[in-house]
DNA sequence: GAGTGGTCTAGACCACCGG
DNA sequence: CGGTGGTCTAGACCACTCA
């Protein structure tokens, strides 16, 4: 008999389950529909609940399912696309900006941000908190760090009006470019609360540097729900035409 | 006695552990160092191994740890940045392209890709497989789908030379732009093997459409290890200067 | 209060790596 | 071979939502 090397390495059960469920979702369920509960599903497939949960976690990670404690597991709608194309007109606070500012106050930024802003560690900067909603669901929270808060006309109250004042001032600066990084992260306690997720949920961490007059005018750290979001980046056809 | 509403909602144990370990990593460990094994750590913190593992999973997700079966858990180096800025010169196969092609063969693309390419479902297209390495580690795999394989001079062998021939032809087309989306995914069996990860590992799924002459000339689906990669997107200063 | 998903336990066995 | 992380089990209890 020929020994077929690299024979059937047994597939983990949770992975096989994931595949089964994935197919079932494609054919037998529609968006928003509620699945049977975990104990029921585990029994039906003849596995422990923990194993079933491992499969569900996978599918949630892929944006196929949505689980809510006390409610149940539902079939998730397709991910929403969020445009992150760089553009002169998309600085925070531009007219048409879908973000809503919730608060602003001076505070020392985390070390990593301080480095990007080129300010001393511990040095306070203005921190603007914003949220992005789509379809009535929160999909992202952001902290915008803006140095140079020593303005006399700045509103004393630490609320939305202070945030709007700072954003208006940002709009007046002479934008010269931006810079983004995207990486996987885990939602901290604060972000988790604002995104209506549990601490540790996977999120996409988008760090943006805004440049003006050769300096870093602001740094944004945005936290997107990884389960419900798809980030999109497009070339501007108008610009590409110019380069020929 | 005053009842402080919204008192201490007890933090999950695994989350608290994550915080403890995170601090320990910052202060008491250096990159590459091996941590005590899971049973040892669990005992030391007085929790079940499963709980300890939940904390380690978090830290691995955040790119702080690296776990390898049969070896141990080590402190991960900082994530490597991968530049994904759109540019005329960065079409697959450009001179200096860090990707290495491993194979090429005609095959029908997955339905989602067929839609992007605007070809009939089931219609075969050329599929080029490539891998991206940095520091001797695989960080991404890619499938490049190129329609219009009915070329007479195309090498018959389904290997690297066929891939290189197709990439050379791609370079000759008149590039007019590109389009990207980034989302979270789970590594399939194939991708997991090539990235030296387990099936279901979190990955960043980058889908790129390449446009030429008003049509979609190619679609790339790239799978990046989410634990070791940071995607970067930069403005081209040259272009931004033109728009003023 | 009934029912959901989330956390946690204590244990077993397996697949893989290295000496 | 011994030691590592990966999988799986069967059970308990908790936090949350909604009728």
mmCIF file of C-alpha atoms (C1' of nucleotides) in Angstrom, chain B residues 12-14 39 48 50-51 69-70, chain C residues 7-10 12-13 15-17:
data_model
loop_
_atom_site.group_PDB
_atom_site.id
_atom_site.type_symbol
_atom_site.label_atom_id
_atom_site.label_comp_id
_atom_site.label_asym_id
_atom_site.label_seq_id
_atom_site.Cartn_x
_atom_site.Cartn_y
_atom_site.Cartn_z
ATOM 1 C CA UNK B 12 -13.535 39.745 34.930
ATOM 2 C CA UNK B 13 -10.596 37.769 36.257
ATOM 3 C CA UNK B 14 -9.052 37.252 32.840
ATOM 4 C CA UNK B 39 0.273 25.533 34.230
ATOM 5 C CA UNK B 48 -7.671 27.723 36.282
ATOM 6 C CA UNK B 50 -8.416 28.137 30.943
ATOM 7 C CA UNK B 51 -8.716 31.530 32.603
ATOM 8 C CA UNK B 69 3.014 24.700 20.584
ATOM 9 C CA UNK B 70 5.784 22.507 21.876
ATOM 10 C "C1'" DT C 7 -17.073 33.595 33.241
ATOM 11 C "C1'" DC C 8 -14.665 30.075 35.670
ATOM 12 C "C1'" DT C 9 -13.248 25.520 37.295
ATOM 13 C "C1'" DA C 10 -10.680 20.921 37.369
ATOM 14 C "C1'" DA C 12 -8.225 14.761 30.582
ATOM 15 C "C1'" DC C 13 -6.040 13.890 26.360
ATOM 16 C "C1'" DA C 15 -0.153 17.382 18.647
ATOM 17 C "C1'" DC C 16 4.018 19.226 18.406
ATOM 18 C "C1'" DC C 17 8.968 20.435 19.460
#
